[in-house]
PDB file of C-alpha atoms in Angstrom:
ATOM      1  CA  MET A   1     -37.947 -48.562  83.601  1.00  0.00           C
ATOM      2  CA  ALA A   2     -35.434 -47.445  81.364  1.00  0.00           C
ATOM      3  CA  LYS A   3     -35.427 -44.241  80.344  1.00  0.00           C
ATOM      4  CA  THR A   4     -35.850 -43.873  76.445  1.00  0.00           C
ATOM      5  CA  SER A   5     -34.315 -40.880  73.967  1.00  0.00           C
ATOM      6  CA  PRO A   6     -37.016 -38.451  72.406  1.00  0.00           C
ATOM      7  CA  PRO A   7     -37.275 -39.120  68.549  1.00  0.00           C
ATOM      8  CA  VAL A   8     -35.279 -37.255  66.528  1.00  0.00           C
ATOM      9  CA  HIS A   9     -37.093 -35.787  63.568  1.00  0.00           C
ATOM     10  CA  ARG A  10     -34.287 -36.320  60.644  1.00  0.00           C
ATOM     11  CA  ALA A  11     -36.880 -36.058  58.253  1.00  0.00           C
ATOM     12  CA  PRO A  12     -36.788 -32.266  58.221  1.00  0.00           C
ATOM     13  CA  LEU A  13     -33.356 -31.842  58.624  1.00  0.00           C
ATOM     14  CA  LEU A  14     -32.517 -34.076  55.227  1.00  0.00           C
ATOM     15  CA  ALA A  15     -35.170 -31.620  53.523  1.00  0.00           C
ATOM     16  CA  ALA A  16     -33.842 -28.597  54.368  1.00  0.00           C
ATOM     17  CA  ALA A  17     -29.938 -29.366  53.417  1.00  0.00           C
ATOM     18  CA  VAL A  18     -30.614 -30.755  50.500  1.00  0.00           C
ATOM     19  CA  ALA A  19     -33.011 -27.307  49.775  1.00  0.00           C
ATOM     20  CA  ALA A  20     -29.714 -25.405  50.594  1.00  0.00           C
ATOM     21  CA  LEU A  21     -27.427 -27.461  48.093  1.00  0.00           C
ATOM     22  CA  GLY A  22     -29.862 -27.083  45.543  1.00  0.00           C
ATOM     23  CA  LEU A  23     -29.950 -23.575  46.805  1.00  0.00           C
ATOM     24  CA  LEU A  24     -25.987 -23.405  45.964  1.00  0.00           C
ATOM     25  CA  THR A  25     -25.909 -24.922  42.936  1.00  0.00           C
ATOM     26  CA  ALA A  26     -28.409 -22.520  41.703  1.00  0.00           C
ATOM     27  CA  CYS A  27     -26.272 -19.474  42.324  1.00  0.00           C
ATOM     28  CA  GLY A  28     -22.905 -21.212  40.818  1.00  0.00           C
ATOM     29  CA  THR A  29     -24.992 -21.822  37.652  1.00  0.00           C
ATOM     30  CA  ASP A  30     -25.786 -17.482  37.570  1.00  0.00           C
ATOM     31  CA  GLY A  31     -22.162 -16.553  38.641  1.00  0.00           C
ATOM     32  CA  GLY A  32     -21.056 -18.175  34.870  1.00  0.00           C
ATOM     33  CA  THR A  33     -20.021 -21.488  36.304  1.00  0.00           C
ATOM     34  CA  VAL A  34     -20.858 -23.791  34.633  1.00  0.00           C
ATOM     35  CA  ASP A  35     -20.636 -27.464  35.065  1.00  0.00           C
ATOM     36  CA  ALA A  36     -18.288 -28.644  32.556  1.00  0.00           C
ATOM     37  CA  PRO A  37     -19.117 -32.102  29.728  1.00  0.00           C
ATOM     38  CA  ARG A  38     -18.935 -35.127  30.542  1.00  0.00           C
ATOM     39  CA  PRO A  39     -16.186 -37.168  28.215  1.00  0.00           C
ATOM     40  CA  SER A  40     -18.572 -39.018  26.258  1.00  0.00           C
ATOM     41  CA  GLN A  41     -20.623 -36.271  25.016  1.00  0.00           C
ATOM     42  CA  VAL A  42     -17.758 -34.446  23.675  1.00  0.00           C
ATOM     43  CA  ASP A  43     -17.235 -37.317  21.711  1.00  0.00           C
ATOM     44  CA  ARG A  44     -20.579 -38.185  20.974  1.00  0.00           C
ATOM     45  CA  ALA A  45     -21.030 -34.449  19.604  1.00  0.00           C
ATOM     46  CA  THR A  46     -18.113 -33.810  17.711  1.00  0.00           C
ATOM     47  CA  HIS A  47     -16.769 -37.321  17.119  1.00  0.00           C
ATOM     48  CA  THR A  48     -13.061 -36.889  17.950  1.00  0.00           C
ATOM     49  CA  ASP A  49     -10.823 -38.532  20.657  1.00  0.00           C
ATOM     50  CA  SER A  50      -9.663 -37.105  24.085  1.00  0.00           C
ATOM     51  CA  GLY A  51      -6.032 -35.458  24.286  1.00  0.00           C
ATOM     52  CA  THR A  52      -3.948 -35.618  27.537  1.00  0.00           C
ATOM     53  CA  ASP A  53      -5.432 -32.374  28.619  1.00  0.00           C
ATOM     54  CA  GLY A  54      -8.872 -33.008  28.540  1.00  0.00           C
ATOM     55  CA  THR A  55      -9.246 -30.175  25.400  1.00  0.00           C
ATOM     56  CA  PRO A  56     -10.768 -32.420  21.846  1.00  0.00           C
ATOM     57  CA  ALA A  57      -7.885 -33.501  19.429  1.00  0.00           C
ATOM     58  CA  SER A  58      -8.197 -34.024  15.634  1.00  0.00           C
ATOM     59  CA  ARG A  59      -8.705 -38.092  15.153  1.00  0.00           C
ATOM     60  CA  SER A  60      -6.163 -38.674  11.715  1.00  0.00           C
ATOM     61  CA  VAL A  61      -6.508 -41.007   9.353  1.00  0.00           C
ATOM     62  CA  PRO A  62      -3.553 -43.365   9.582  1.00  0.00           C
ATOM     63  CA  SER A  63      -0.826 -44.230   6.756  1.00  0.00           C
ATOM     64  CA  ASP A  64       1.935 -44.999   5.909  1.00  0.00           C
ATOM     65  CA  SER A  65       4.915 -42.761   6.497  1.00  0.00           C
ATOM     66  CA  ALA A  66       7.048 -44.525   3.760  1.00  0.00           C
ATOM     67  CA  GLY A  67       4.148 -44.156   0.734  1.00  0.00           C
ATOM     68  CA  SER A  68       2.649 -40.287   2.134  1.00  0.00           C
ATOM     69  CA  ALA A  69       4.503 -38.132  -0.422  1.00  0.00           C
ATOM     70  CA  SER A  70       2.848 -41.301  -3.153  1.00  0.00           C
ATOM     71  CA  ALA A  71      -0.798 -41.417  -1.335  1.00  0.00           C
ATOM     72  CA  SER A  72      -1.119 -37.361  -1.380  1.00  0.00           C
ATOM     73  CA  ALA A  73      -0.671 -36.952  -4.754  1.00  0.00           C
ATOM     74  CA  ARG A  74      -2.591 -39.418  -5.871  1.00  0.00           C
ATOM     75  CA  THR A  75      -5.944 -38.054  -4.155  1.00  0.00           C
ATOM     76  CA  ASP A  76      -5.052 -34.416  -5.858  1.00  0.00           C
ATOM     77  CA  GLY A  77      -6.632 -34.758  -9.590  1.00  0.00           C
ATOM     78  CA  ARG A  78      -4.120 -32.484 -11.121  1.00  0.00           C
ATOM     79  CA  CYS A  79      -1.048 -33.553 -13.292  1.00  0.00           C
ATOM     80  CA  HIS A  80       1.570 -32.796 -11.809  1.00  0.00           C
ATOM     81  CA  THR A  81       4.790 -31.811 -13.590  1.00  0.00           C
ATOM     82  CA  PHE A  82       6.631 -34.736 -12.712  1.00  0.00           C
ATOM     83  CA  GLU A  83       4.100 -37.526 -13.487  1.00  0.00           C
ATOM     84  CA  LEU A  84       3.554 -36.405 -17.604  1.00  0.00           C
ATOM     85  CA  ARG A  85       6.640 -36.484 -20.243  1.00  0.00           C
ATOM     86  CA  ALA A  86       6.329 -33.526 -23.100  1.00  0.00           C
ATOM     87  CA  SER A  87       7.265 -33.323 -26.601  1.00  0.00           C
ATOM     88  CA  VAL A  88       6.764 -31.057 -29.301  1.00  0.00           C
ATOM     89  CA  GLY A  89       5.112 -32.642 -32.115  1.00  0.00           C
ATOM     90  CA  ARG A  90       5.332 -32.037 -36.244  1.00  0.00           C
ATOM     91  CA  LEU A  91       5.056 -28.671 -38.169  1.00  0.00           C
ATOM     92  CA  ASP A  92       1.360 -28.043 -39.288  1.00  0.00           C
ATOM     93  CA  PRO A  93       2.120 -25.443 -41.626  1.00  0.00           C
ATOM     94  CA  GLY A  94      -0.216 -22.510 -42.284  1.00  0.00           C
ATOM     95  CA  ALA A  95      -0.750 -19.636 -44.273  1.00  0.00           C
ATOM     96  CA  GLY A  96       2.720 -17.882 -43.437  1.00  0.00           C
ATOM     97  CA  GLN A  97       2.429 -19.657 -40.145  1.00  0.00           C
ATOM     98  CA  ARG A  98       4.764 -21.793 -37.966  1.00  0.00           C
ATOM     99  CA  ASN A  99       2.195 -24.521 -36.054  1.00  0.00           C
ATOM    100  CA  PHE A 100       3.727 -27.161 -33.586  1.00  0.00           C
ATOM    101  CA  PRO A 101       1.888 -29.544 -31.478  1.00  0.00           C
ATOM    102  CA  VAL A 102       3.131 -29.036 -27.652  1.00  0.00           C
ATOM    103  CA  VAL A 103       1.964 -32.283 -25.852  1.00  0.00           C
ATOM    104  CA  LEU A 104       1.532 -33.581 -22.479  1.00  0.00           C
ATOM    105  CA  THR A 105       2.051 -37.340 -21.517  1.00  0.00           C
ATOM    106  CA  ASN A 106       0.628 -39.087 -18.469  1.00  0.00           C
ATOM    107  CA  THR A 107       3.384 -40.897 -17.507  1.00  0.00           C
ATOM    108  CA  SER A 108       1.839 -42.422 -13.922  1.00  0.00           C
ATOM    109  CA  ASP A 109       0.055 -45.144 -12.844  1.00  0.00           C
ATOM    110  CA  ARG A 110      -3.363 -43.055 -11.550  1.00  0.00           C
ATOM    111  CA  THR A 111      -5.991 -40.430 -13.827  1.00  0.00           C
ATOM    112  CA  CYS A 112      -5.081 -36.736 -13.743  1.00  0.00           C
ATOM    113  CA  THR A 113      -5.876 -33.812 -14.904  1.00  0.00           C
ATOM    114  CA  LEU A 114      -5.601 -30.843 -16.957  1.00  0.00           C
ATOM    115  CA  TYR A 115      -7.133 -27.747 -17.457  1.00  0.00           C
ATOM    116  CA  GLY A 116      -6.051 -24.784 -19.024  1.00  0.00           C
ATOM    117  CA  TYR A 117      -3.042 -23.220 -20.702  1.00  0.00           C
ATOM    118  CA  PRO A 118       0.442 -24.651 -19.858  1.00  0.00           C
ATOM    119  CA  GLY A 119       3.118 -22.406 -19.913  1.00  0.00           C
ATOM    120  CA  ALA A 120       5.807 -21.864 -22.655  1.00  0.00           C
ATOM    121  CA  ALA A 121       9.183 -20.403 -22.926  1.00  0.00           C
ATOM    122  CA  PHE A 122      12.185 -20.792 -25.627  1.00  0.00           C
ATOM    123  CA  VAL A 123      15.910 -21.147 -24.118  1.00  0.00           C
ATOM    124  CA  GLY A 124      18.980 -20.391 -25.562  1.00  0.00           C
ATOM    125  CA  ALA A 125      22.028 -22.730 -25.221  1.00  0.00           C
ATOM    126  CA  SER A 126      23.115 -19.833 -22.559  1.00  0.00           C
ATOM    127  CA  GLY A 127      19.595 -20.604 -20.082  1.00  0.00           C
ATOM    128  CA  ARG A 128      18.476 -17.622 -21.402  1.00  0.00           C
ATOM    129  CA  GLN A 129      14.640 -16.935 -22.316  1.00  0.00           C
ATOM    130  CA  LEU A 130      14.496 -15.889 -26.054  1.00  0.00           C
ATOM    131  CA  GLY A 131      11.875 -13.981 -26.448  1.00  0.00           C
ATOM    132  CA  PRO A 132       8.687 -13.153 -24.744  1.00  0.00           C
ATOM    133  CA  ASP A 133       6.072 -15.387 -23.072  1.00  0.00           C
ATOM    134  CA  PRO A 134       3.951 -16.488 -25.127  1.00  0.00           C
ATOM    135  CA  ARG A 135      -0.022 -14.561 -25.322  1.00  0.00           C
ATOM    136  CA  ARG A 136      -2.580 -16.924 -24.328  1.00  0.00           C
ATOM    137  CA  ALA A 137      -5.056 -17.552 -27.722  1.00  0.00           C
ATOM    138  CA  PRO A 138      -8.694 -16.777 -26.238  1.00  0.00           C
ATOM    139  CA  ALA A 139     -10.579 -19.794 -25.809  1.00  0.00           C
ATOM    140  CA  SER A 140     -13.122 -21.660 -23.033  1.00  0.00           C
ATOM    141  CA  PRO A 141     -11.156 -23.888 -21.473  1.00  0.00           C
ATOM    142  CA  GLU A 142     -12.255 -27.144 -20.628  1.00  0.00           C
ATOM    143  CA  THR A 143     -10.852 -30.073 -18.277  1.00  0.00           C
ATOM    144  CA  VAL A 144      -9.032 -33.375 -19.677  1.00  0.00           C
ATOM    145  CA  THR A 145      -9.275 -35.981 -18.090  1.00  0.00           C
ATOM    146  CA  LEU A 146      -5.705 -38.272 -18.846  1.00  0.00           C
ATOM    147  CA  PRO A 147      -5.165 -41.833 -17.782  1.00  0.00           C
ATOM    148  CA  PRO A 148      -2.205 -43.176 -18.221  1.00  0.00           C
ATOM    149  CA  GLY A 149      -0.265 -42.607 -20.719  1.00  0.00           C
ATOM    150  CA  ARG A 150      -2.768 -40.924 -22.063  1.00  0.00           C
ATOM    151  CA  SER A 151      -1.850 -37.562 -24.067  1.00  0.00           C
ATOM    152  CA  ALA A 152      -2.603 -33.705 -24.162  1.00  0.00           C
ATOM    153  CA  TRP A 153      -1.924 -30.366 -26.880  1.00  0.00           C
ATOM    154  CA  ALA A 154      -2.096 -27.363 -27.091  1.00  0.00           C
ATOM    155  CA  GLY A 155      -0.300 -25.721 -30.481  1.00  0.00           C
ATOM    156  CA  LEU A 156       2.896 -23.413 -29.895  1.00  0.00           C
ATOM    157  CA  SER A 157       2.022 -21.191 -33.210  1.00  0.00           C
ATOM    158  CA  PHE A 158       3.872 -18.029 -34.805  1.00  0.00           C
ATOM    159  CA  ALA A 159       3.715 -15.928 -38.130  1.00  0.00           C
ATOM    160  CA  SER A 160       6.910 -17.266 -40.710  1.00  0.00           C
ATOM    161  CA  PRO A 161      10.478 -15.240 -39.722  1.00  0.00           C
ATOM    162  CA  GLU A 162      10.997 -15.167 -43.663  1.00  0.00           C
ATOM    163  CA  ILE A 163       7.608 -13.194 -44.370  1.00  0.00           C
ATOM    164  CA  SER A 164       7.012 -11.648 -41.456  1.00  0.00           C
ATOM    165  CA  ARG A 165      10.724 -10.865 -41.387  1.00  0.00           C
ATOM    166  CA  ALA A 166      11.016 -10.480 -37.578  1.00  0.00           C
ATOM    167  CA  ARG A 167      14.662 -10.676 -35.445  1.00  0.00           C
ATOM    168  CA  THR A 168      14.581 -13.877 -34.906  1.00  0.00           C
ATOM    169  CA  ALA A 169      17.152 -16.731 -32.728  1.00  0.00           C
ATOM    170  CA  THR A 170      17.141 -20.620 -32.714  1.00  0.00           C
ATOM    171  CA  PRO A 171      16.858 -21.462 -29.512  1.00  0.00           C
ATOM    172  CA  ALA A 172      18.082 -25.104 -27.988  1.00  0.00           C
ATOM    173  CA  THR A 173      15.176 -25.895 -25.336  1.00  0.00           C
ATOM    174  CA  LEU A 174      11.540 -25.027 -25.351  1.00  0.00           C
ATOM    175  CA  LEU A 175      10.179 -24.891 -21.678  1.00  0.00           C
ATOM    176  CA  VAL A 176       6.746 -26.129 -20.948  1.00  0.00           C
ATOM    177  CA  THR A 177       5.152 -25.937 -17.854  1.00  0.00           C
ATOM    178  CA  PRO A 178       1.971 -27.415 -17.427  1.00  0.00           C
ATOM    179  CA  PRO A 179      -1.512 -25.775 -15.566  1.00  0.00           C
ATOM    180  CA  ASP A 180      -1.247 -24.613 -11.715  1.00  0.00           C
ATOM    181  CA  GLU A 181       2.628 -26.036 -11.666  1.00  0.00           C
ATOM    182  CA  ARG A 182       5.807 -24.156 -11.485  1.00  0.00           C
ATOM    183  CA  ASP A 183       8.434 -26.769 -12.335  1.00  0.00           C
ATOM    184  CA  SER A 184       9.317 -27.081 -16.981  1.00  0.00           C
ATOM    185  CA  LEU A 185      10.167 -30.026 -18.410  1.00  0.00           C
ATOM    186  CA  GLU A 186      12.838 -28.779 -20.998  1.00  0.00           C
ATOM    187  CA  VAL A 187      12.223 -30.365 -24.263  1.00  0.00           C
ATOM    188  CA  PRO A 188      14.894 -29.953 -26.884  1.00  0.00           C
ATOM    189  CA  TRP A 189      14.010 -27.408 -29.695  1.00  0.00           C
ATOM    190  CA  THR A 190      14.767 -29.230 -32.951  1.00  0.00           C
ATOM    191  CA  ALA A 191      12.928 -26.420 -35.387  1.00  0.00           C
ATOM    192  CA  GLY A 192      15.095 -24.356 -36.153  1.00  0.00           C
ATOM    193  CA  ALA A 193      14.646 -20.011 -35.992  1.00  0.00           C
ATOM    194  CA  VAL A 194      11.994 -18.582 -33.951  1.00  0.00           C
ATOM    195  CA  PRO A 195      10.627 -14.845 -33.781  1.00  0.00           C
ATOM    196  CA  VAL A 196      12.422 -12.891 -30.773  1.00  0.00           C
ATOM    197  CA  GLY A 197      11.589  -9.562 -31.773  1.00  0.00           C
ATOM    198  CA  GLY A 198      10.399  -7.166 -33.874  1.00  0.00           C
ATOM    199  CA  ASP A 199       6.894  -5.987 -34.865  1.00  0.00           C
ATOM    200  CA  GLU A 200       5.426  -9.494 -36.034  1.00  0.00           C
ATOM    201  CA  SER A 201       7.978 -11.828 -33.589  1.00  0.00           C
ATOM    202  CA  SER A 202       4.107 -12.664 -31.579  1.00  0.00           C
ATOM    203  CA  VAL A 203       4.030 -16.371 -30.589  1.00  0.00           C
ATOM    204  CA  SER A 204       0.976 -17.722 -28.980  1.00  0.00           C
ATOM    205  CA  VAL A 205      -0.168 -20.634 -27.158  1.00  0.00           C
ATOM    206  CA  THR A 206      -4.260 -22.221 -27.090  1.00  0.00           C
ATOM    207  CA  VAL A 207      -5.613 -24.192 -24.290  1.00  0.00           C
ATOM    208  CA  LEU A 208      -4.816 -28.473 -24.377  1.00  0.00           C
ATOM    209  CA  GLU A 209      -7.271 -30.464 -25.326  1.00  0.00           C
ATOM    210  CA  ALA A 210      -7.411 -34.261 -25.459  1.00  0.00           C
ATOM    211  CA  GLY A 211      -5.252 -35.866 -28.099  1.00  0.00           C
ATOM    212  CA  THR A 212      -1.773 -35.724 -29.792  1.00  0.00           C
ATOM    213  CA  GLY A 213      -2.625 -33.109 -32.049  1.00  0.00           C
ATOM    214  CA  PRO A 214      -4.415 -31.823 -35.093  1.00  0.00           C
TER     215      PRO A 214
END
């Protein structure tokens, strides 16, 4: 009669192995070891692509490299110096005052905005500034929206030198700087002498508003 092997109790052994594995996993968690989230979980949580080293990499929007600078300017609401043309309007005389509209015109193909005061400086033929910067007339600025071809203006005013007896000089150009910009626009100055020193030499500039003058 053939001998038979005694039955092997595999079920208890398997249960013991599973329990031991569970105990080891719990101990690892308590010791500070945390399973890394799956890439699919990271992608869903942060909306990013995974980089080659496994770290999240920001998702970028493809752009035309040849026109990246132009695209950046189009998304910026402010009018930039290179998008504007400056001019000085006709003299608007007042009671002992000389008033000139300084006009900024949008020459670009997009709508942009201006807000606040333009910078202004009289410059002589040598390129040296004549007199101090104009003071800002008190006002509450408002945003001026300029579609292509439209203009905004600010008033440049000073007392007539014949009346004020201020020391004068004759500028070659007027430098106009749009609000929040560093680059200036040169405008030939053909309106004669301006005050550059003395008690009554103050020049003022107003905030920009829509149009080309009063």
